[in-house]
PDB file of C-alpha atoms in Angstrom:
ATOM      1  CA  MET A 285       0.000   0.000   0.000  1.00 82.00           C
ATOM      2  CA  ALA A 286       1.129   3.533  -0.745  1.00 89.00           C
ATOM      3  CA  ARG A 287      -0.427   6.964  -0.335  1.00 91.00           C
ATOM      4  CA  ILE A 288      -0.550  10.057  -2.484  1.00 93.00           C
ATOM      5  CA  ASP A 289      -1.730  13.526  -1.492  1.00 93.00           C
ATOM      6  CA  VAL A 290      -4.137  15.147  -3.931  1.00 93.00           C
ATOM      7  CA  LYS A 291      -5.153  18.704  -3.032  1.00 90.00           C
ATOM      8  CA  GLY A 292      -4.942  17.893   0.669  1.00 92.00           C
ATOM      9  CA  THR A 293      -6.710  14.527   0.420  1.00 93.00           C
ATOM     10  CA  SER A 294      -4.710  11.395   1.311  1.00 94.00           C
ATOM     11  CA  ILE A 295      -5.510   8.582  -1.130  1.00 95.00           C
ATOM     12  CA  THR A 296      -4.464   4.935  -0.866  1.00 94.00           C
ATOM     13  CA  VAL A 297      -2.914   3.156  -3.848  1.00 93.00           C
ATOM     14  CA  TYR A 298      -1.994  -0.512  -4.132  1.00 91.00           C
ATOM     15  CA  SER A 299      -0.620  -2.747  -6.852  1.00 89.00           C
ATOM     16  CA  GLU A 300      -1.649  -6.253  -7.819  1.00 87.00           C
ATOM     17  CA  GLY A 301       0.661  -7.748 -10.407  1.00 81.00           C
ATOM     18  CA  ASP A 302       1.048  -5.117 -13.116  1.00 80.00           C
ATOM     19  CA  LYS A 303      -2.249  -3.389 -12.217  1.00 89.00           C
ATOM     20  CA  ASP A 304      -2.576  -0.325  -9.979  1.00 92.00           C
ATOM     21  CA  PHE A 305      -5.715   0.377  -7.951  1.00 95.00           C
ATOM     22  CA  ILE A 306      -6.726   3.684  -6.346  1.00 95.00           C
ATOM     23  CA  SER A 307      -9.167   4.131  -3.459  1.00 95.00           C
ATOM     24  CA  LEU A 308     -12.430   5.718  -4.580  1.00 94.00           C
ATOM     25  CA  THR A 309     -13.500   5.800  -0.943  1.00 92.00           C
ATOM     26  CA  ASP A 310     -10.585   8.109  -0.133  1.00 93.00           C
ATOM     27  CA  MET A 311     -11.257  10.214  -3.207  1.00 93.00           C
ATOM     28  CA  LEU A 312     -14.836  10.856  -2.032  1.00 90.00           C
ATOM     29  CA  LYS A 313     -13.454  12.848   0.912  1.00 90.00           C
ATOM     30  CA  ALA A 314     -12.548  15.601  -1.551  1.00 87.00           C
ATOM     31  CA  LYS A 315     -16.117  15.909  -2.851  1.00 81.00           C
ATOM     32  CA  ASP A 316     -18.274  18.749  -1.567  1.00 73.00           C
ATOM     33  CA  GLY A 317     -21.705  17.620  -0.418  1.00 60.00           C
ATOM     34  CA  ASP A 318     -23.142  14.128  -0.230  1.00 62.00           C
ATOM     35  CA  PHE A 319     -22.052  11.876  -3.040  1.00 67.00           C
ATOM     36  CA  PHE A 320     -21.801   8.113  -3.073  1.00 79.00           C
ATOM     37  CA  ILE A 321     -20.049   5.605  -5.305  1.00 87.00           C
ATOM     38  CA  SER A 322     -23.437   4.002  -5.974  1.00 84.00           C
ATOM     39  CA  ASP A 323     -24.634   7.348  -7.404  1.00 82.00           C
ATOM     40  CA  TRP A 324     -21.730   7.320  -9.849  1.00 88.00           C
ATOM     41  CA  LEU A 325     -22.158   3.646 -10.671  1.00 88.00           C
ATOM     42  CA  ARG A 326     -25.843   3.942 -11.571  1.00 83.00           C
ATOM     43  CA  ASN A 327     -25.097   6.605 -14.204  1.00 86.00           C
ATOM     44  CA  ARG A 328     -25.471   5.274 -17.746  1.00 88.00           C
ATOM     45  CA  ASN A 329     -22.261   6.923 -18.996  1.00 90.00           C
ATOM     46  CA  THR A 330     -20.342   5.345 -16.123  1.00 91.00           C
ATOM     47  CA  VAL A 331     -21.746   1.901 -16.845  1.00 91.00           C
ATOM     48  CA  GLU A 332     -20.872   2.203 -20.526  1.00 92.00           C
ATOM     49  CA  PHE A 333     -17.318   3.352 -19.743  1.00 92.00           C
ATOM     50  CA  ILE A 334     -16.437   0.653 -17.232  1.00 93.00           C
ATOM     51  CA  GLY A 335     -18.251  -1.932 -19.377  1.00 93.00           C
ATOM     52  CA  ILE A 336     -16.030  -1.083 -22.358  1.00 93.00           C
ATOM     53  CA  TRP A 337     -12.960  -1.122 -20.094  1.00 95.00           C
ATOM     54  CA  GLU A 338     -13.849  -4.626 -18.914  1.00 95.00           C
ATOM     55  CA  GLN A 339     -14.408  -5.844 -22.468  1.00 93.00           C
ATOM     56  CA  VAL A 340     -10.906  -4.662 -23.406  1.00 92.00           C
ATOM     57  CA  HIS A 341      -9.078  -5.963 -20.304  1.00 93.00           C
ATOM     58  CA  ASN A 342     -11.138  -8.826 -18.914  1.00 94.00           C
ATOM     59  CA  PRO A 343     -11.466 -12.044 -20.965  1.00 93.00           C
ATOM     60  CA  ASP A 344     -13.912 -13.457 -18.389  1.00 94.00           C
ATOM     61  CA  PHE A 345     -16.272 -10.487 -18.446  1.00 94.00           C
ATOM     62  CA  ASN A 346     -19.941 -11.523 -18.261  1.00 95.00           C
ATOM     63  CA  TYR A 347     -21.550  -9.767 -21.209  1.00 93.00           C
ATOM     64  CA  GLY A 348     -25.018 -11.039 -20.325  1.00 93.00           C
ATOM     65  CA  GLY A 349     -24.875  -9.583 -16.841  1.00 92.00           C
ATOM     66  CA  PHE A 350     -23.529  -6.327 -18.249  1.00 92.00           C
ATOM     67  CA  ALA A 351     -26.376  -6.086 -20.783  1.00 92.00           C
ATOM     68  CA  ALA A 352     -28.956  -6.510 -18.021  1.00 91.00           C
ATOM     69  CA  ILE A 353     -27.371  -3.729 -15.958  1.00 91.00           C
ATOM     70  CA  LYS A 354     -27.026  -1.423 -18.946  1.00 89.00           C
ATOM     71  CA  THR A 355     -30.760  -1.566 -19.729  1.00 87.00           C
ATOM     72  CA  GLN A 356     -31.584  -0.273 -16.226  1.00 85.00           C
ATOM     73  CA  ALA A 357     -28.740   2.200 -15.755  1.00 81.00           C
ATOM     74  CA  GLY A 358     -29.900   5.769 -15.278  1.00 74.00           C
ATOM     75  CA  LEU A 359     -33.420   4.905 -14.139  1.00 77.00           C
ATOM     76  CA  ASN A 360     -34.488   6.830 -11.037  1.00 72.00           C
ATOM     77  CA  ASN A 361     -35.327   3.728  -9.012  1.00 75.00           C
ATOM     78  CA  TYR A 362     -32.204   1.769  -9.993  1.00 78.00           C
ATOM     79  CA  LYS A 363     -29.397   1.253  -7.479  1.00 82.00           C
ATOM     80  CA  LEU A 364     -26.181  -0.707  -8.018  1.00 84.00           C
ATOM     81  CA  SER A 365     -23.399  -1.439  -5.528  1.00 86.00           C
ATOM     82  CA  VAL A 366     -19.827  -2.366  -6.395  1.00 90.00           C
ATOM     83  CA  LYS A 367     -20.330  -5.868  -5.003  1.00 91.00           C
ATOM     84  CA  GLU A 368     -23.444  -6.324  -7.183  1.00 91.00           C
ATOM     85  CA  TRP A 369     -21.569  -5.043 -10.246  1.00 92.00           C
ATOM     86  CA  VAL A 370     -18.712  -7.488  -9.679  1.00 93.00           C
ATOM     87  CA  ALA A 371     -21.042 -10.408  -8.916  1.00 94.00           C
ATOM     88  CA  GLN A 372     -23.186  -9.890 -12.022  1.00 93.00           C
ATOM     89  CA  THR A 373     -20.420  -9.127 -14.529  1.00 95.00           C
ATOM     90  CA  ASN A 374     -17.340 -10.848 -13.068  1.00 95.00           C
ATOM     91  CA  ALA A 375     -15.631  -7.454 -13.308  1.00 95.00           C
ATOM     92  CA  ILE A 376     -11.989  -6.897 -12.339  1.00 95.00           C
ATOM     93  CA  GLY A 377     -11.750  -3.098 -12.613  1.00 95.00           C
ATOM     94  CA  LEU A 378     -13.597  -2.377  -9.351  1.00 95.00           C
ATOM     95  CA  VAL A 379     -12.742  -4.047  -6.045  1.00 93.00           C
ATOM     96  CA  ALA A 380     -14.479  -3.886  -2.644  1.00 89.00           C
ATOM     97  CA  LYS A 381     -11.903  -4.579   0.078  1.00 87.00           C
ATOM     98  CA  ALA A 382     -12.411  -5.212   3.780  1.00 82.00           C
ATOM     99  CA  GLY A 383     -10.001  -4.777   6.650  1.00 76.00           C
ATOM    100  CA  ARG A 384      -7.624  -2.016   7.652  1.00 76.00           C
ATOM    101  CA  TYR A 385      -7.373  -0.555   4.157  1.00 76.00           C
ATOM    102  CA  GLY A 386     -10.959  -1.404   3.279  1.00 82.00           C
ATOM    103  CA  GLY A 387     -13.133   0.470   0.843  1.00 90.00           C
ATOM    104  CA  THR A 388     -13.816   0.611  -2.856  1.00 93.00           C
ATOM    105  CA  TYR A 389     -10.833   0.580  -5.188  1.00 95.00           C
ATOM    106  CA  ALA A 390     -10.716   1.043  -8.945  1.00 95.00           C
ATOM    107  CA  HIS A 391      -8.102   0.341 -11.582  1.00 95.00           C
ATOM    108  CA  LYS A 392      -6.238   3.578 -12.254  1.00 95.00           C
ATOM    109  CA  ASP A 393      -7.956   4.050 -15.641  1.00 94.00           C
ATOM    110  CA  ILE A 394     -11.358   3.942 -13.958  1.00 95.00           C
ATOM    111  CA  ALA A 395     -10.200   5.940 -10.932  1.00 95.00           C
ATOM    112  CA  PHE A 396      -9.041   8.766 -13.196  1.00 94.00           C
ATOM    113  CA  GLU A 397     -12.498   8.808 -14.768  1.00 92.00           C
ATOM    114  CA  PHE A 398     -14.075   8.867 -11.308  1.00 93.00           C
ATOM    115  CA  GLY A 399     -11.821  11.818 -10.477  1.00 92.00           C
ATOM    116  CA  MET A 400     -13.710  13.928 -13.001  1.00 90.00           C
ATOM    117  CA  TRP A 401     -16.827  13.464 -10.859  1.00 88.00           C
ATOM    118  CA  ILE A 402     -14.952  15.167  -8.023  1.00 89.00           C
ATOM    119  CA  SER A 403     -13.755  17.979 -10.294  1.00 90.00           C
ATOM    120  CA  ALA A 404     -11.687  18.481 -13.432  1.00 91.00           C
ATOM    121  CA  GLU A 405      -8.934  20.053 -11.321  1.00 93.00           C
ATOM    122  CA  PHE A 406      -8.947  17.094  -8.940  1.00 92.00           C
ATOM    123  CA  LYS A 407      -8.566  14.637 -11.830  1.00 93.00           C
ATOM    124  CA  ILE A 408      -5.566  16.504 -13.206  1.00 93.00           C
ATOM    125  CA  TYR A 409      -3.807  16.572  -9.820  1.00 93.00           C
ATOM    126  CA  LEU A 410      -4.712  12.923  -9.199  1.00 94.00           C
ATOM    127  CA  ILE A 411      -2.984  11.885 -12.419  1.00 93.00           C
ATOM    128  CA  LYS A 412      -0.004  14.117 -11.642  1.00 92.00           C
ATOM    129  CA  GLU A 413       0.506  12.717  -8.119  1.00 93.00           C
ATOM    130  CA  PHE A 414      -0.014   9.140  -9.270  1.00 92.00           C
ATOM    131  CA  GLN A 415       2.646   9.582 -11.956  1.00 89.00           C
ATOM    132  CA  ARG A 416       4.977  11.079  -9.353  1.00 87.00           C
ATOM    133  CA  LEU A 417       4.458   7.971  -7.185  1.00 88.00           C
ATOM    134  CA  LYS A 418       5.225   5.587 -10.058  1.00 83.00           C
ATOM    135  CA  GLU A 419       8.359   7.531 -11.012  1.00 79.00           C
ATOM    136  CA  THR A 420       9.607   7.249  -7.425  1.00 79.00           C
ATOM    137  CA  GLU A 421       8.828   3.516  -7.369  1.00 74.00           C
ATOM    138  CA  TYR A 422      10.613   3.066 -10.696  1.00 67.00           C
ATOM    139  CA  GLN A 423      13.744   4.762  -9.375  1.00 63.00           C
ATOM    140  CA  GLN A 424      13.708   2.561  -6.263  1.00 60.00           C
ATOM    141  CA  LEU A 425      13.060  -0.554  -8.340  1.00 55.00           C
ATOM    142  CA  GLY A 426      15.922   0.325 -10.649  1.00 54.00           C
ATOM    143  CA  TRP A 427      18.320   0.377  -7.700  1.00 54.00           C
ATOM    144  CA  ASP A 428      16.892  -2.870  -6.273  1.00 56.00           C
ATOM    145  CA  ILE A 429      17.283  -4.601  -9.631  1.00 58.00           C
ATOM    146  CA  ARG A 430      20.879  -3.476  -9.929  1.00 58.00           C
ATOM    147  CA  ARG A 431      21.760  -4.703  -6.441  1.00 59.00           C
ATOM    148  CA  ASN A 432      19.765  -7.934  -6.663  1.00 61.00           C
ATOM    149  CA  LEU A 433      21.450  -8.901  -9.931  1.00 59.00           C
ATOM    150  CA  THR A 434      24.748  -9.155  -8.114  1.00 62.00           C
ATOM    151  CA  LYS A 435      23.222 -10.861  -5.051  1.00 63.00           C
ATOM    152  CA  ILE A 436      21.598 -13.613  -7.129  1.00 58.00           C
ATOM    153  CA  ASN A 437      24.717 -14.309  -9.124  1.00 62.00           C
ATOM    154  CA  TYR A 438      26.912 -14.041  -6.026  1.00 64.00           C
ATOM    155  CA  ARG A 439      25.273 -17.263  -4.735  1.00 62.00           C
ATOM    156  CA  ILE A 440      26.014 -19.040  -8.031  1.00 58.00           C
ATOM    157  CA  HIS A 441      29.578 -17.754  -7.878  1.00 63.00           C
ATOM    158  CA  THR A 442      30.313 -18.750  -4.268  1.00 69.00           C
ATOM    159  CA  ASP A 443      28.733 -22.188  -4.737  1.00 67.00           C
ATOM    160  CA  ALA A 444      31.089 -22.825  -7.649  1.00 65.00           C
ATOM    161  CA  ILE A 445      34.062 -21.735  -5.526  1.00 62.00           C
ATOM    162  CA  LYS A 446      32.991 -23.986  -2.658  1.00 63.00           C
ATOM    163  CA  ALA A 447      32.506 -27.008  -4.903  1.00 60.00           C
ATOM    164  CA  ASN A 448      35.701 -26.648  -6.911  1.00 57.00           C
ATOM    165  CA  LEU A 449      38.314 -24.514  -5.144  1.00 51.00           C
ATOM    166  CA  ILE A 450      37.949 -25.054  -1.405  1.00 49.00           C
ATOM    167  CA  PRO A 451      39.423 -28.272   0.014  1.00 47.00           C
ATOM    168  CA  PRO A 452      37.371 -29.523   2.990  1.00 55.00           C
ATOM    169  CA  GLN A 453      40.439 -29.361   5.251  1.00 60.00           C
ATOM    170  CA  LEU A 454      40.662 -25.560   5.135  1.00 50.00           C
ATOM    171  CA  THR A 455      39.699 -23.467   8.146  1.00 62.00           C
ATOM    172  CA  PRO A 456      36.892 -20.877   7.867  1.00 68.00           C
ATOM    173  CA  GLN A 457      39.520 -18.129   7.845  1.00 67.00           C
ATOM    174  CA  GLN A 458      41.293 -19.778   4.906  1.00 54.00           C
ATOM    175  CA  ILE A 459      38.006 -20.192   3.085  1.00 52.00           C
ATOM    176  CA  ASN A 460      37.280 -16.482   3.500  1.00 58.00           C
ATOM    177  CA  LEU A 461      40.654 -15.722   1.952  1.00 57.00           C
ATOM    178  CA  ILE A 462      39.716 -17.749  -1.131  1.00 57.00           C
ATOM    179  CA  TYR A 463      36.327 -16.026  -1.406  1.00 59.00           C
ATOM    180  CA  ALA A 464      38.057 -12.666  -1.133  1.00 63.00           C
ATOM    181  CA  SER A 465      40.567 -13.735  -3.770  1.00 81.00           C
ATOM    182  CA  GLU A 466      37.803 -14.654  -6.200  1.00 83.00           C
ATOM    183  CA  ALA A 467      35.889 -11.453  -5.445  1.00 85.00           C
ATOM    184  CA  ASP A 468      39.009  -9.477  -6.270  1.00 87.00           C
ATOM    185  CA  LEU A 469      39.423 -11.497  -9.442  1.00 87.00           C
ATOM    186  CA  LEU A 470      36.140  -9.979 -10.610  1.00 88.00           C
ATOM    187  CA  ASN A 471      37.115  -6.557  -9.301  1.00 87.00           C
ATOM    188  CA  MET A 472      40.318  -6.704 -11.321  1.00 87.00           C
ATOM    189  CA  ALA A 473      38.515  -7.898 -14.432  1.00 87.00           C
ATOM    190  CA  LEU A 474      35.925  -5.103 -14.279  1.00 87.00           C
ATOM    191  CA  PHE A 475      37.461  -2.202 -12.348  1.00 87.00           C
ATOM    192  CA  GLY A 476      41.165  -2.882 -12.875  1.00 87.00           C
ATOM    193  CA  LYS A 477      41.898  -2.841  -9.155  1.00 85.00           C
ATOM    194  CA  THR A 478      41.345  -4.869  -5.989  1.00 84.00           C
ATOM    195  CA  ALA A 479      39.033  -3.842  -3.166  1.00 85.00           C
ATOM    196  CA  LYS A 480      42.061  -2.857  -1.044  1.00 86.00           C
ATOM    197  CA  GLN A 481      43.538  -0.759  -3.823  1.00 86.00           C
ATOM    198  CA  TRP A 482      40.217   1.055  -4.159  1.00 86.00           C
ATOM    199  CA  ARG A 483      40.034   1.679  -0.386  1.00 87.00           C
ATOM    200  CA  ASP A 484      43.589   3.011  -0.391  1.00 88.00           C
ATOM    201  CA  GLU A 485      42.636   5.389  -3.197  1.00 88.00           C
ATOM    202  CA  SER A 486      39.391   6.444  -1.476  1.00 84.00           C
ATOM    203  CA  PRO A 487      40.266   7.325   2.141  1.00 82.00           C
ATOM    204  CA  GLY A 488      37.247   8.250   4.247  1.00 76.00           C
ATOM    205  CA  ASN A 489      34.776   6.502   1.933  1.00 77.00           C
ATOM    206  CA  LYS A 490      32.608   4.161   4.028  1.00 71.00           C
ATOM    207  CA  GLY A 491      31.349   2.190   1.043  1.00 76.00           C
ATOM    208  CA  ASN A 492      33.147  -0.299  -1.149  1.00 83.00           C
ATOM    209  CA  ILE A 493      34.163  -0.516  -4.771  1.00 84.00           C
ATOM    210  CA  ARG A 494      30.875  -2.155  -5.779  1.00 82.00           C
ATOM    211  CA  ASP A 495      28.720   0.383  -3.924  1.00 82.00           C
ATOM    212  CA  GLU A 496      30.186   3.035  -6.177  1.00 81.00           C
ATOM    213  CA  ALA A 497      29.481   1.048  -9.361  1.00 81.00           C
ATOM    214  CA  ASN A 498      26.979   2.379 -11.885  1.00 78.00           C
ATOM    215  CA  ALA A 499      24.111   0.361 -13.360  1.00 77.00           C
ATOM    216  CA  ALA A 500      26.088  -0.823 -16.401  1.00 77.00           C
ATOM    217  CA  GLN A 501      28.956  -2.008 -14.206  1.00 83.00           C
ATOM    218  CA  LEU A 502      26.609  -3.910 -11.860  1.00 84.00           C
ATOM    219  CA  VAL A 503      24.908  -5.644 -14.791  1.00 81.00           C
ATOM    220  CA  CYS A 504      28.318  -6.569 -16.188  1.00 84.00           C
ATOM    221  CA  LEU A 505      29.466  -7.763 -12.760  1.00 87.00           C
ATOM    222  CA  ALA A 506      26.446 -10.065 -12.475  1.00 85.00           C
ATOM    223  CA  ASN A 507      27.305 -11.549 -15.857  1.00 86.00           C
ATOM    224  CA  LEU A 508      30.973 -11.978 -14.882  1.00 88.00           C
ATOM    225  CA  GLU A 509      30.031 -13.848 -11.700  1.00 88.00           C
ATOM    226  CA  THR A 510      28.017 -16.376 -13.694  1.00 87.00           C
ATOM    227  CA  LEU A 511      30.738 -16.689 -16.309  1.00 90.00           C
ATOM    228  CA  ASN A 512      33.455 -17.145 -13.663  1.00 88.00           C
ATOM    229  CA  ALA A 513      31.398 -19.917 -12.039  1.00 87.00           C
ATOM    230  CA  HIS A 514      31.296 -21.635 -15.440  1.00 88.00           C
ATOM    231  CA  PHE A 515      35.063 -21.255 -15.855  1.00 89.00           C
ATOM    232  CA  ILE A 516      35.652 -22.676 -12.368  1.00 89.00           C
ATOM    233  CA  HIS A 517      33.563 -25.743 -13.198  1.00 87.00           C
ATOM    234  CA  ARG A 518      35.664 -26.179 -16.330  1.00 89.00           C
ATOM    235  CA  GLY A 519      38.814 -26.192 -14.199  1.00 89.00           C
ATOM    236  CA  LEU A 520      40.449 -23.085 -15.705  1.00 89.00           C
ATOM    237  CA  ALA A 521      43.304 -21.566 -13.750  1.00 85.00           C
ATOM    238  CA  GLN A 522      42.745 -18.222 -12.048  1.00 86.00           C
ATOM    239  CA  ALA A 523      45.148 -16.344 -14.319  1.00 85.00           C
ATOM    240  CA  GLU A 524      43.412 -17.669 -17.432  1.00 87.00           C
ATOM    241  CA  ARG A 525      40.009 -16.818 -15.977  1.00 87.00           C
ATOM    242  CA  LEU A 526      41.122 -13.263 -15.218  1.00 88.00           C
ATOM    243  CA  LYS A 527      42.226 -12.723 -18.810  1.00 88.00           C
ATOM    244  CA  LEU A 528      38.955 -14.088 -20.240  1.00 90.00           C
ATOM    245  CA  LEU A 529      36.806 -12.164 -17.764  1.00 88.00           C
ATOM    246  CA  ASN A 530      38.603  -8.909 -18.503  1.00 89.00           C
ATOM    247  CA  GLN A 531      38.075  -9.384 -22.242  1.00 89.00           C
ATOM    248  CA  THR A 532      34.389 -10.067 -21.579  1.00 88.00           C
ATOM    249  CA  ALA A 533      34.084  -7.020 -19.301  1.00 87.00           C
ATOM    250  CA  ILE A 534      35.550  -4.715 -21.950  1.00 88.00           C
ATOM    251  CA  GLN A 535      33.184  -6.073 -24.597  1.00 84.00           C
ATOM    252  CA  GLN A 536      30.064  -5.935 -22.393  1.00 82.00           C
ATOM    253  CA  MET A 537      30.755  -2.467 -21.020  1.00 82.00           C
ATOM    254  CA  LYS A 538      31.051  -1.080 -24.542  1.00 79.00           C
ATOM    255  CA  LEU A 539      27.649  -2.567 -25.360  1.00 74.00           C
ATOM    256  CA  LEU A 540      26.007  -1.552 -22.080  1.00 69.00           C
ATOM    257  CA  LEU A 541      27.213   2.031 -22.204  1.00 67.00           C
ATOM    258  CA  ALA A 542      25.726   2.352 -25.678  1.00 66.00           C
ATOM    259  CA  ASP A 543      22.429   0.689 -24.679  1.00 53.00           C
ATOM    260  CA  ALA A 544      19.436   2.977 -24.115  1.00 47.00           C
ATOM    261  CA  GLY A 545      17.973   0.701 -21.441  1.00 49.00           C
ATOM    262  CA  ALA A 546      21.119   0.870 -19.327  1.00 46.00           C
ATOM    263  CA  ARG A 547      21.163   4.634 -19.671  1.00 50.00           C
ATOM    264  CA  ARG A 548      17.564   4.817 -18.412  1.00 50.00           C
ATOM    265  CA  LEU A 549      18.599   2.838 -15.302  1.00 47.00           C
ATOM    266  CA  GLU A 550      21.111   5.614 -14.679  1.00 49.00           C
ATOM    267  CA  GLY A 551      18.394   8.238 -15.110  1.00 51.00           C
ATOM    268  CA  LYS A 552      19.901   9.513 -18.359  1.00 49.00           C
ATOM    269  CA  ARG A 553      18.180  10.232 -21.631  1.00 46.00           C
ATOM    270  CA  PRO A 554      18.665   7.573 -24.392  1.00 47.00           C
TER     271      PRO A 554
END
């Protein structure tokens, strides 16, 4: 769950898979006078809009149930709740949730349309704040992806070292030395220096050489870890592996630095 502030109104947003839902219940707090979601839902234009949305996005949409609702929409004595709409049409664009964050939620496309019923100004600010939220999430996700790439491949890398380079007689301290040696093998291949050399060149820096890496370097590092694990399984000597990994790093960095996708991860224009 996340929250956005739209003209002083706090609105809950949550994601389910690749779909984003916005709380209509929260949005109602910005409406002057009494207004209910059922009032909006009984409007014929509303029914037609969300019906078309469901037809485009929902392969299990119940057309028969929708047709029955559409014939009665707009009549003075007709009332329709969200739960009734979902039950009769098998809709996925509107959701009635219970619990701490309970209320009525709508897919962002439908929520934006509902925003117009609050006011045109409200709809514009709703879209603006929602986009701001997604941009922030994208930036955070970009960093998580970059870090997780190395974490996932680190396990592959260390497992290969354990299976092929570490005799069972070694002490834990000796094992750590071998892990450090292999980590520096990758550092040398990609950065041209060991972790210690980097620390000596960067006094006062509390991070490490990989914390300072950019997105392209982290992607390349993840690839090198997998490739080094493969070389270890093949029984290649460390010196030979270093030469091959360095050649690979040079080739991949040239490609990554020219790639528009990698530049977007860095927040740069393609």
